[in-house]
Amino acid sequence: MIYVNKVEYRIIPIPLNNLPPLDAVAKSGDKLFKSANNDTLRLVHAGDELYYYTVKKY
């Protein structure tokens, strides 16, 4: 689950390019971005590492 402005979103992040699962990589302080009308999440980990995931809703 991801919370944005106290609204809960339930998603299934699928790693792209054989990356590790989102919950194994993401840490407190990381930034997560998703553009409107796009199903790709971009995780900025440890300030400069980028990880990409696609999103499935349930």
Short mmCIF file of C-alpha atoms in Angstrom, two decimals:
data_model
loop_
_atom_site.label_atom_id
_atom_site.label_comp_id
_atom_site.label_asym_id
_atom_site.label_seq_id
_atom_site.Cartn_x
_atom_site.Cartn_y
_atom_site.Cartn_z
CA MET A 1 0.00 0.00 0.00
CA ILE A 2 1.13 3.50 -0.75
CA TYR A 3 -0.29 6.58 0.96
CA VAL A 4 -0.51 9.95 -0.78
CA ASN A 5 -1.98 12.80 1.23
CA LYS A 6 -3.47 10.23 3.63
CA VAL A 7 -5.25 8.41 0.77
CA GLU A 8 -4.44 4.69 0.54
CA TYR A 9 -3.64 3.15 -2.84
CA ARG A 10 -3.36 -0.62 -3.18
CA ILE A 11 -1.07 -1.58 -6.02
CA ILE A 12 1.10 -4.45 -7.13
CA PRO A 13 4.50 -3.09 -8.27
CA ILE A 14 6.10 -5.41 -10.83
CA PRO A 15 9.88 -4.94 -11.23
CA LEU A 16 11.21 -4.15 -14.70
CA ASN A 17 14.50 -5.52 -16.05
CA ASN A 18 14.91 -8.24 -13.39
CA LEU A 19 15.16 -5.75 -10.52
CA PRO A 20 14.50 -6.80 -6.92
CA PRO A 21 10.94 -6.35 -5.57
CA LEU A 22 9.98 -2.83 -4.47
CA ASP A 23 9.53 -3.83 -0.83
CA ALA A 24 13.08 -5.27 -0.79
CA VAL A 25 14.61 -2.03 -2.12
CA ALA A 26 12.55 0.89 -0.81
CA LYS A 27 13.62 2.46 2.48
CA SER A 28 12.37 5.39 4.52
CA GLY A 29 13.49 8.62 2.85
CA ASP A 30 13.43 7.23 -0.70
CA LYS A 31 11.26 9.03 -3.24
CA LEU A 32 8.63 7.39 -5.44
CA PHE A 33 7.30 9.06 -8.60
CA LYS A 34 4.45 8.19 -10.96
CA SER A 35 3.30 10.40 -13.81
CA ALA A 36 -0.42 10.85 -14.48
CA ASN A 37 -1.83 8.40 -17.02
CA ASN A 38 1.28 6.23 -16.81
CA ASP A 39 1.69 2.81 -15.20
CA THR A 40 5.42 3.13 -14.40
CA LEU A 41 6.77 3.93 -10.93
CA ARG A 42 10.24 5.40 -10.54
CA LEU A 43 11.96 4.81 -7.20
CA VAL A 44 14.89 7.08 -6.32
CA HIS A 45 16.80 5.06 -3.74
CA ALA A 46 19.60 6.38 -1.53
CA GLY A 47 19.57 9.71 -3.35
CA ASP A 48 20.73 8.59 -6.78
CA GLU A 49 19.92 4.96 -7.60
CA LEU A 50 16.93 4.55 -9.94
CA TYR A 51 14.62 1.55 -10.00
CA TYR A 52 11.62 1.17 -12.32
CA TYR A 53 8.42 -0.78 -11.71
CA THR A 54 5.14 -1.16 -13.55
CA VAL A 55 1.90 -1.00 -11.61
CA LYS A 56 -1.06 -3.34 -11.45
CA LYS A 57 -4.11 -2.24 -9.49
CA TYR A 58 -6.28 -4.57 -7.46
#
